[in-house]
CSV table of C-alpha atoms in Angstrom, one decimal:
chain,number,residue,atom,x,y,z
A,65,UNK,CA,97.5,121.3,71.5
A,66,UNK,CA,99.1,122.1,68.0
A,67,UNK,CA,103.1,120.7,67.8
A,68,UNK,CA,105.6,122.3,65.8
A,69,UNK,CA,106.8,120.8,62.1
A,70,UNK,CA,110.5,120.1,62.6
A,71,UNK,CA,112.6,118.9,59.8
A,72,UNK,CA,113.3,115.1,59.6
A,73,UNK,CA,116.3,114.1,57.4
A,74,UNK,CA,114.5,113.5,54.4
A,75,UNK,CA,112.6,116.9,54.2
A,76,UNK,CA,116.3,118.5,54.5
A,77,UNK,CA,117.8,116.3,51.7
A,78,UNK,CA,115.0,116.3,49.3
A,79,UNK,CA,112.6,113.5,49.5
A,80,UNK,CA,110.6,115.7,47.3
A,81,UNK,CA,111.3,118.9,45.6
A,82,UNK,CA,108.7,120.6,47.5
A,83,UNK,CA,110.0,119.2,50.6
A,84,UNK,CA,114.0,120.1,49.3
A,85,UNK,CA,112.7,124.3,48.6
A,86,UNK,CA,110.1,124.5,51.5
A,87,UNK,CA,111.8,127.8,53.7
A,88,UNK,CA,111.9,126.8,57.3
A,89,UNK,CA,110.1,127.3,59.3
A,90,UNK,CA,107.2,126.5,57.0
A,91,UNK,CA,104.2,127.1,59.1
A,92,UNK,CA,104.2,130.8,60.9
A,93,UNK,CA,101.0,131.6,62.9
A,94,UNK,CA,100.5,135.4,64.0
A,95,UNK,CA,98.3,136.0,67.0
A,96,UNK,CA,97.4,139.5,66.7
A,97,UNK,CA,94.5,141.6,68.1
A,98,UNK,CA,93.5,142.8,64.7
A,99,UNK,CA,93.9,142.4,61.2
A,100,UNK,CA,94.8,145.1,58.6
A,101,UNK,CA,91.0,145.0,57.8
A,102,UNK,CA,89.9,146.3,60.9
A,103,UNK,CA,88.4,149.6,61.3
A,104,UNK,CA,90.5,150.0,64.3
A,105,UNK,CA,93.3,148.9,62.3
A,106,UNK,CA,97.0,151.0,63.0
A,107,UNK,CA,100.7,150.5,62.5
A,108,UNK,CA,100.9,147.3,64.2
A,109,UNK,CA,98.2,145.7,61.8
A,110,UNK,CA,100.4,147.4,59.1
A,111,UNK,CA,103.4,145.9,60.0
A,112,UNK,CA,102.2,142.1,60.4
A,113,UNK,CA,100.4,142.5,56.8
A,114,UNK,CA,103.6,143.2,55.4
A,115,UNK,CA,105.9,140.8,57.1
A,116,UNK,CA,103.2,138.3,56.3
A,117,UNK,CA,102.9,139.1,52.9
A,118,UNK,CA,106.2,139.1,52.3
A,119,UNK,CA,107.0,136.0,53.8
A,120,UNK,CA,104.1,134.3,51.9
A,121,UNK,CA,106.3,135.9,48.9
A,122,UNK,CA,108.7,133.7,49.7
A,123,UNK,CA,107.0,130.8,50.3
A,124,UNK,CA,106.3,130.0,54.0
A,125,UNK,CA,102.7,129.0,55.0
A,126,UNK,CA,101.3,132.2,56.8
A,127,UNK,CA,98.5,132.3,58.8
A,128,UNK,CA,97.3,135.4,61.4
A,129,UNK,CA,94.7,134.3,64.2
A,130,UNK,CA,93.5,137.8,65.3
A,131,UNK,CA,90.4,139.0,67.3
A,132,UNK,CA,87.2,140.7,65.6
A,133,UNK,CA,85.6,139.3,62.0
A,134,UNK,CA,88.6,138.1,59.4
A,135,UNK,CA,89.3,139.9,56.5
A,136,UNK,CA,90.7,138.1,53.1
A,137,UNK,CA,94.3,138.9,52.1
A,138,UNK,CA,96.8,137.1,50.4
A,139,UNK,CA,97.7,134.7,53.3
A,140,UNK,CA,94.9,133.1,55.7
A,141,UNK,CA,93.6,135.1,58.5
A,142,UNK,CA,91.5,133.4,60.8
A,143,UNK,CA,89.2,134.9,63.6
A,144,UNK,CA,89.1,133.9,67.0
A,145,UNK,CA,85.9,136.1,68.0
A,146,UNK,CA,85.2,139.4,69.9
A,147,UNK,CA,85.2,142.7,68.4
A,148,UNK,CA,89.1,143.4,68.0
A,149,UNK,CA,88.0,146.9,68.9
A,150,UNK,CA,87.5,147.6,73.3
A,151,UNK,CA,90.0,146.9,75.3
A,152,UNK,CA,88.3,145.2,77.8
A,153,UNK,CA,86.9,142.6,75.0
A,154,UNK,CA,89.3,139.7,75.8
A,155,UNK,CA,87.5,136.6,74.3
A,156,UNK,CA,89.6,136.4,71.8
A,157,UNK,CA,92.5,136.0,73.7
A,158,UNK,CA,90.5,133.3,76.0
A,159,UNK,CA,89.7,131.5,72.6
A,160,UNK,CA,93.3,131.7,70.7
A,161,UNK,CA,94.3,128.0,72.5
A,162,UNK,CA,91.6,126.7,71.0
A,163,UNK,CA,91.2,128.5,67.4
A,164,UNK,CA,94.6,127.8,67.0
A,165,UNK,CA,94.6,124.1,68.2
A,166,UNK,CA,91.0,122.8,66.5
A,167,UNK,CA,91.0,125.7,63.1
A,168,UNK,CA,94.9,126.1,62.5
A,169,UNK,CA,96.3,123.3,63.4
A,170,UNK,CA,100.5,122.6,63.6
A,171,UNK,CA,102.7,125.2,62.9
A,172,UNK,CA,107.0,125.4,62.8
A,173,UNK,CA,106.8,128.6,64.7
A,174,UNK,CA,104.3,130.6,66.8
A,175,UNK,CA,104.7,134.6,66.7
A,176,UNK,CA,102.9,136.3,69.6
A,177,UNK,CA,102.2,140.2,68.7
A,178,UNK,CA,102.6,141.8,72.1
A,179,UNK,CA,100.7,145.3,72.4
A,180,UNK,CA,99.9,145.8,75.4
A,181,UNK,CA,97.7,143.0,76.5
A,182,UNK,CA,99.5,139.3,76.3
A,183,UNK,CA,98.8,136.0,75.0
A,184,UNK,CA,100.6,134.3,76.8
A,185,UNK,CA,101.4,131.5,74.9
A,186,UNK,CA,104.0,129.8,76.4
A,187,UNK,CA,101.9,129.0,79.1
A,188,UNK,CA,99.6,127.1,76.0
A,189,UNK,CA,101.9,126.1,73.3
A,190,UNK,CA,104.6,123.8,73.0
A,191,UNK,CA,106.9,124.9,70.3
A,192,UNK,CA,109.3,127.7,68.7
A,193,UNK,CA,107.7,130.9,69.5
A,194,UNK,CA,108.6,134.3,69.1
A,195,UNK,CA,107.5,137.6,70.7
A,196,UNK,CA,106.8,140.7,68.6
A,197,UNK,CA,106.7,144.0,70.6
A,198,UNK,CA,105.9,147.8,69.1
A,199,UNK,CA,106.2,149.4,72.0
A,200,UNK,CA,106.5,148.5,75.7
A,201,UNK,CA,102.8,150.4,76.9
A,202,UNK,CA,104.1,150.9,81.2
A,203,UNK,CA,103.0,154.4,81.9
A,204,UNK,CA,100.4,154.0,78.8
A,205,UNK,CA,98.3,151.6,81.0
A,206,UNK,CA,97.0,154.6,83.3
A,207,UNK,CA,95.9,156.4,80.5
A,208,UNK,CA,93.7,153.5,79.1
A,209,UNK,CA,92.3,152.0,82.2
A,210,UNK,CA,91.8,152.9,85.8
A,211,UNK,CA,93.3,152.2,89.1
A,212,UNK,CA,93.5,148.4,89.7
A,213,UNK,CA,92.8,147.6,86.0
A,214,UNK,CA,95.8,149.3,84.9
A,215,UNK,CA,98.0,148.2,87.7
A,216,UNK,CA,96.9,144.6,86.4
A,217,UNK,CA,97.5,145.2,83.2
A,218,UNK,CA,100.7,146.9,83.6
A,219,UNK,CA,101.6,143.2,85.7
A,220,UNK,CA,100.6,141.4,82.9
A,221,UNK,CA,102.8,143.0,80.1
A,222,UNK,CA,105.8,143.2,82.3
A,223,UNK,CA,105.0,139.3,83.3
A,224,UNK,CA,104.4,138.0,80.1
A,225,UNK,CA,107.8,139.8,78.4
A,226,UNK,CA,110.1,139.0,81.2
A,227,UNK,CA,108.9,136.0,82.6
A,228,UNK,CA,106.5,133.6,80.4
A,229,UNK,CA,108.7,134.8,77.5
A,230,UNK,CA,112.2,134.3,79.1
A,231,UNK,CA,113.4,131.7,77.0
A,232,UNK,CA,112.3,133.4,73.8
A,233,UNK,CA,113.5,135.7,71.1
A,234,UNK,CA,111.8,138.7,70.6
A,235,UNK,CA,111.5,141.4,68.2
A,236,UNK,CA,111.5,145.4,68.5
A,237,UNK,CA,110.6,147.6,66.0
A,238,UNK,CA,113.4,150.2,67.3
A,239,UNK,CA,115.9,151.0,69.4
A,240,UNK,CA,113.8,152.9,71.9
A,241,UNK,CA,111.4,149.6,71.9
A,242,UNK,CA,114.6,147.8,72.8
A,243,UNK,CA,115.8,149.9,75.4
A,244,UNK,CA,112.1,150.0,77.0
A,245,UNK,CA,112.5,145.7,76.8
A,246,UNK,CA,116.0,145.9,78.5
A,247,UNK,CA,114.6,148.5,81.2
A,248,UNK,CA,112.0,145.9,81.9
A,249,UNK,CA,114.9,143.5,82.4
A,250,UNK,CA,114.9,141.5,79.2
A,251,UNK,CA,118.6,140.2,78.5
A,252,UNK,CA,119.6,142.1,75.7
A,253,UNK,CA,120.8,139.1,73.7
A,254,UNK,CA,117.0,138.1,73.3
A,255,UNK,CA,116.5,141.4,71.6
A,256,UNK,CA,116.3,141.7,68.3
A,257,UNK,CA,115.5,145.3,66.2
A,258,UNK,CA,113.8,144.9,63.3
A,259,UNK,CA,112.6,148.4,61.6
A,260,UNK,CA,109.5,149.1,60.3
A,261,UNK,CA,109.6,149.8,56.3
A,262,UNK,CA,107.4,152.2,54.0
A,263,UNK,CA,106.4,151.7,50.6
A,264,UNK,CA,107.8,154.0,47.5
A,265,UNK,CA,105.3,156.2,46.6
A,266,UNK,CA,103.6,157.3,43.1
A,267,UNK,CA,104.8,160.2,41.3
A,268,UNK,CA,105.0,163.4,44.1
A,269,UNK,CA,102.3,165.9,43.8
A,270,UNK,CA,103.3,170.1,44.4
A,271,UNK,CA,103.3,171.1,48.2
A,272,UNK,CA,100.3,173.1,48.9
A,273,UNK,CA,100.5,177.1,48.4
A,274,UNK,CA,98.4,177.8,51.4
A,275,UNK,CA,99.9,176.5,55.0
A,276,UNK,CA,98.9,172.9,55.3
A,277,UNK,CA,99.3,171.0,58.3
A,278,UNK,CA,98.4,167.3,58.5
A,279,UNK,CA,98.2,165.0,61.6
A,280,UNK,CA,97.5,161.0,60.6
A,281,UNK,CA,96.8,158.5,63.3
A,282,UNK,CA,94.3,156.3,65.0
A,283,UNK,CA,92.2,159.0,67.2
A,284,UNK,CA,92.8,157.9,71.0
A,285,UNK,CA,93.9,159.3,74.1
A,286,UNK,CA,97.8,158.7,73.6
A,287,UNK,CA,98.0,160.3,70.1
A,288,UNK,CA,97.5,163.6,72.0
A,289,UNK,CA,95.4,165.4,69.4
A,290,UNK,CA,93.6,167.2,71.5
A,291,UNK,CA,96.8,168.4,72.5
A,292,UNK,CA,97.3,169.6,69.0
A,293,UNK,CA,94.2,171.6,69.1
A,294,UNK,CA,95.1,173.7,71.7
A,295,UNK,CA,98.3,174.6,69.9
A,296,UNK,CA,96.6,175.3,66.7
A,297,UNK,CA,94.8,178.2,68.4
A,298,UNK,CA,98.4,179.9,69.5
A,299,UNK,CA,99.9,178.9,66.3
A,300,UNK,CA,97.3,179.8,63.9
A,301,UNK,CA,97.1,183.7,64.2
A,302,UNK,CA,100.6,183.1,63.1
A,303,UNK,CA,100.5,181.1,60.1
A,304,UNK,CA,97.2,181.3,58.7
A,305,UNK,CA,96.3,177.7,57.1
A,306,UNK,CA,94.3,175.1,57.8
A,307,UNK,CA,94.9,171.7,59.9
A,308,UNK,CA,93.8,168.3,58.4
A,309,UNK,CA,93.0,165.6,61.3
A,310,UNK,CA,93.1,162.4,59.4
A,311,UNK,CA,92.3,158.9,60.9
A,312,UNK,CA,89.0,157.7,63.4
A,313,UNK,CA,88.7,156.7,66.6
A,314,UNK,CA,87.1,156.7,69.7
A,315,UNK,CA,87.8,160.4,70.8
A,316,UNK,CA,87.3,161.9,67.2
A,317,UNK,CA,83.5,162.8,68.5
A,318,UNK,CA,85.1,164.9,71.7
A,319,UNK,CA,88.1,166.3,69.8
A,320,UNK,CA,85.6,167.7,67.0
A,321,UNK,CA,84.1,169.7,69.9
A,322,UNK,CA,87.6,171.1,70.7
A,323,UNK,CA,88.5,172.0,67.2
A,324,UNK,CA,88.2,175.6,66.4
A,325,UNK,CA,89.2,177.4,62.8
A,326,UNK,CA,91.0,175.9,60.2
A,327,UNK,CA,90.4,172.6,61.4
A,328,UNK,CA,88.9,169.7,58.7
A,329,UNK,CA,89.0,166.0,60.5
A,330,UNK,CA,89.0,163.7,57.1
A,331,UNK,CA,88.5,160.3,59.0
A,332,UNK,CA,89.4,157.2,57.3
A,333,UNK,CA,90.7,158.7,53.7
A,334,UNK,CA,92.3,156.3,50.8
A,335,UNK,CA,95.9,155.7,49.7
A,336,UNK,CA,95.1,158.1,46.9
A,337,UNK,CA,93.9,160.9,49.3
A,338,UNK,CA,97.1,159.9,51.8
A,339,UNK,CA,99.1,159.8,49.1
A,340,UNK,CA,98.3,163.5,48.1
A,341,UNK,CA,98.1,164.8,51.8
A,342,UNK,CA,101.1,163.8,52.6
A,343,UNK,CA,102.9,165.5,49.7
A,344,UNK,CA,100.7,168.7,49.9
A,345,UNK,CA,101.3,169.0,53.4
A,346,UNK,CA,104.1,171.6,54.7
A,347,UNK,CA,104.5,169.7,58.0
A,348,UNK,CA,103.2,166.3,59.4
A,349,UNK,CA,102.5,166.8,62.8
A,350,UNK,CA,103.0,164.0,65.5
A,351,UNK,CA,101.7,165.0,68.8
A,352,UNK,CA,101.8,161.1,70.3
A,353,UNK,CA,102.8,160.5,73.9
A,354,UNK,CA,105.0,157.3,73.1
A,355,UNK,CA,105.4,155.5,69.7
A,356,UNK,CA,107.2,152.4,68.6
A,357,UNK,CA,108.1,153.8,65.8
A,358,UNK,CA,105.7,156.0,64.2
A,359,UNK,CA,105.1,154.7,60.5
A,360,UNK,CA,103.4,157.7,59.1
A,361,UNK,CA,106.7,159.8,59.9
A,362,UNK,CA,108.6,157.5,57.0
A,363,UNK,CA,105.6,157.5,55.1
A,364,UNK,CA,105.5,161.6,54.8
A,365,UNK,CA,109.3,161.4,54.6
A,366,UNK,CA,109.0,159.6,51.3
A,367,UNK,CA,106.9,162.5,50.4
A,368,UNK,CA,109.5,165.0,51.0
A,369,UNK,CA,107.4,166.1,53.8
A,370,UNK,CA,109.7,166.7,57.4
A,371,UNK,CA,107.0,166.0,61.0
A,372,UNK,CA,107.3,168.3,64.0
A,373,UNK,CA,106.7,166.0,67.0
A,374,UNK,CA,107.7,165.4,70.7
A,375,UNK,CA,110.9,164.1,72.0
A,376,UNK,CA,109.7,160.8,72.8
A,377,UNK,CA,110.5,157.1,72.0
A,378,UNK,CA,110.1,155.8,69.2
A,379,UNK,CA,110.4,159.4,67.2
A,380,UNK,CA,114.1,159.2,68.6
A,381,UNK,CA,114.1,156.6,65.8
A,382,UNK,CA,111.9,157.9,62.9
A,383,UNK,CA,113.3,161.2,63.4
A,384,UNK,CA,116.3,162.7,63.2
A,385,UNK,CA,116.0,165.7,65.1
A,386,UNK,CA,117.1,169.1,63.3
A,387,UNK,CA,117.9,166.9,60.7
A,388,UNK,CA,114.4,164.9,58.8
A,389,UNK,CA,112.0,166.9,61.1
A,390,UNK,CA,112.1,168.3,64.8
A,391,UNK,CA,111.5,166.9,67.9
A,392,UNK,CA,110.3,169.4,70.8
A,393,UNK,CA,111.2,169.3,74.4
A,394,UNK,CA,107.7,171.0,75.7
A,395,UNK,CA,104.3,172.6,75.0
A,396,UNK,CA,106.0,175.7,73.7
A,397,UNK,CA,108.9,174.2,72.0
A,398,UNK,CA,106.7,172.6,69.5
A,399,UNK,CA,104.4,175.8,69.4
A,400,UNK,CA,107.7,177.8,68.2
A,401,UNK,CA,108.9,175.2,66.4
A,402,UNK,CA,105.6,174.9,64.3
A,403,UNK,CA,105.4,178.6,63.4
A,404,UNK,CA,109.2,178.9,63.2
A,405,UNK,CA,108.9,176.3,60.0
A,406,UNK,CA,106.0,177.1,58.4
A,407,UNK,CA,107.4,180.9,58.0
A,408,UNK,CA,110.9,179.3,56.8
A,409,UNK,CA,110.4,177.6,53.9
A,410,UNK,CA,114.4,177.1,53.4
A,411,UNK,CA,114.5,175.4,56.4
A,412,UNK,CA,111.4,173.2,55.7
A,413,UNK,CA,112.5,172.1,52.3
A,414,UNK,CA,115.8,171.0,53.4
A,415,UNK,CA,114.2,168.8,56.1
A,416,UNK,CA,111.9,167.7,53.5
A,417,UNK,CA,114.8,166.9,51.5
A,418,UNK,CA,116.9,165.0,54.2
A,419,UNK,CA,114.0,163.3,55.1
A,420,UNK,CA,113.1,161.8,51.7
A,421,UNK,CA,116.7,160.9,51.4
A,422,UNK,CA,117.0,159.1,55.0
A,423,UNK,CA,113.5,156.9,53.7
A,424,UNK,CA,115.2,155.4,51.2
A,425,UNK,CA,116.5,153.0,53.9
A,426,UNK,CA,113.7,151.7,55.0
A,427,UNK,CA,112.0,149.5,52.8
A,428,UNK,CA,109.4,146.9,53.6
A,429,UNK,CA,111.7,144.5,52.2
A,430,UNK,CA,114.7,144.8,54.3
A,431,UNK,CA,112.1,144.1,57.2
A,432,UNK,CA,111.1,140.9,55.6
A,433,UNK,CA,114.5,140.0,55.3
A,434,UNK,CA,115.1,141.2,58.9
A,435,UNK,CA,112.3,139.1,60.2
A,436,UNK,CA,113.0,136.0,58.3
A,437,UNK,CA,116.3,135.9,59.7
A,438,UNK,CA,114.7,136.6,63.2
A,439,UNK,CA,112.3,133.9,62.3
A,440,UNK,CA,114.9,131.3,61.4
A,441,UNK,CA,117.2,131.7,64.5
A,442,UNK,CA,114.2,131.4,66.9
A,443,UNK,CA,113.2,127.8,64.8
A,444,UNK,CA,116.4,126.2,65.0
A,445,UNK,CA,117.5,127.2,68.2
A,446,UNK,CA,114.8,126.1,70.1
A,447,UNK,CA,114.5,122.6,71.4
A,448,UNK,CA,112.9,119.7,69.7
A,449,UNK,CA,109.7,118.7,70.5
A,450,UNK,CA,109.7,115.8,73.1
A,451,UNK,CA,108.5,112.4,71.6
A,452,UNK,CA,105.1,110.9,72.0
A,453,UNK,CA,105.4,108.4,74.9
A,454,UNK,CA,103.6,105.0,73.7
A,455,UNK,CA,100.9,104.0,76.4
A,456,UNK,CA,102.5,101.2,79.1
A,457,UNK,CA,101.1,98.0,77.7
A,458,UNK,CA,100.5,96.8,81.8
A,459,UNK,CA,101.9,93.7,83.7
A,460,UNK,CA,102.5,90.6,81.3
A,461,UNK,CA,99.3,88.0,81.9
């Protein structure tokens, strides 16, 4: 079982200059159940490339232990089996005690990325450890499994967060991922909100002349797309234009069946061809039943581009309702709401305006910094790693 680095006296003072500059803690290991190199591959993924490129940046030691084959960045990533991709493919998590004990090896602090399905690592690994949570999943579970499975499941999340984690520091990507934590009962002074950033984009291409309506996300149940495409058929006898369904997934094959005119589903598409979506677009459209955040709302927002979704968690955060984009109440809320703003363009550009303006505080950097903090306080405030108790030598002879 891998035991955390801690500082002796000499690494703190400068034995060495190496020693004297290292940033503590040193060695962070990320168990995740993907890597950004994953087909299956969302916001989550996102969000631990970044805080792990950015702490490599700045020189700590980063290495993610995720599920499915390992894909080369600029930090290690090491795989610890299965797919990464069915939900019910839990090897990986059966193997990350031992991938992490016999392939990683010790680290200063252990950060377990919580969607959904735990780790559990406490239970494994003695050390500094830190909890990262998107989203808390609770009514999510009954739309991904059935009956007892999601009842377990469900038991699981809630155990791991308030009960093998008690004693740990944990991170939330927003205040409504907070407020889900506290509801759980998490003690709010374990709670930390770290937000998600977005990247400044390349020069800004011309919105599109015709009505163009974009929707970006991994294609499963709780995105609610299929939602969408019911609404496109009361919305677009309205407003003309055609809907772009970008991402993949495992219900793209039944939503295609669904989709009727006007409708293009783009799968996976570049940065180049986001890049330009995203600014062409006159609306991004967010139809999810419950985000953490919702990065692709502050990505079109750096476009200029406002999102029409649902008044959920998570949008509560990445959207500031009537003010960056609007946030519907109901079915027909966001039916009006769409054909309201696609035939008021004033309306639309000063969203699109507000919107750009409110991204500019949300870098990736400032969650780097946000996390390292995090990172720091959860080192130094936990305890110190009991000593190794020398074998009795027996009864003198």
């Amino acid at each position: 079982m891998p035991q955390p680095l801690r500082p002796s006296p000499a690494a703190t003072h400068g034995s060495s200059p190496a020693e004297a500059i290292a940033p503590l803690p040193h060695r962070i290991v990320f168990l995740a159940r993907r890597d950004l190199g994953n087909p299956a591959a969302g916001g989550s993924e996102l969000l631990v490339d970044r805080i792990a490129e950015g702490l490599t940046a700045h020189g700590h030691q980063v290495t993610v232990v995720c599920g499915g084959p390992a894909h080369a960045r600029g930090y290690r990533v090491v795989s610890a089996g299965g797919n990464g991709r069915a939900l019910g493919e839990l090897g990986h998590f059966l193997r990350a005690p031992h991938t992490l004990a016999h392939r990683v090896g010790p680290c200063d602090l252990l950060v377990e990325v919580c969607n959904g399905l735990p780790y559990l690592a406490p239970l494994w690994h003695r050390g500094p450890t830190l909890c990262l949570v998107n989203h808390v999943h609770t009514d999510l579970w009954k739309l991904r499994l059935r009956g007892p499975a999601a009842r377990l499941g469900r038991r699981l999340e809630h155990w791991a967060l308030t009960g093998t984690h008690r004693g740990n520091l944990m991170v939330a990507v927003s205040d409504s991922t907070a407020a889900g934590l506290r509801s759980l009962g998490v003690d709010r002074t374990r709670i930390r909100v770290v937000h998600n950033g977005v990247e400044e984009p390349g020069p800004l291409l011309p919105t599109s002349r015709e009505p163009l309506f974009v929707a970006m996300g991994r294609l499963v149940e709780y995105k609610r797309v299929d939602l969408l495409l019911r609404l496109w058929e009361r919305v677009r006898p309205v407003t003309g234009g055609r809907l772009v369904i970008v991402g993949d997934g495992p219900e793209r094959a039944r939503l295609e069946t669904m989709a009727g005119p006007g409708v293009a589903f783009a799968g996976h598409v570049t940065e180049e061809e986001k890049h330009r979506l995203l600014c062409q677009a006159w609306l991004l459209l967010h139809p999810s039943l419950i985000e953490g955040w919702g990065l692709v709302v502050m990505e079109a927002a750096t476009r200029g581009t406002p999102t029409l979704g649902f008044d959920i968690p998570g949008l509560r955060d990445s959207v500031d309702d009537g003010v960056t984009g609007v946030l519907a109440r109901g079915e027909s809320a966001f039916a009006a709401a769409w054909c309201a703003l696609a035939l008021g363009p004033e309306r639309r550009d000063a969203l699109g305006r507000a919107a750009r303006l409110r991204a500019e505080r949300f870098r990736w950097s400032a969650t780097v910094r946000g996390f390292r903090a995090v990172a720091a306080e959860a080192y130094l405030s936990a305890p110190p790693p009991l000593p190794a108790v020398p074998p009795s030598p027996g009864p003198w002879r």
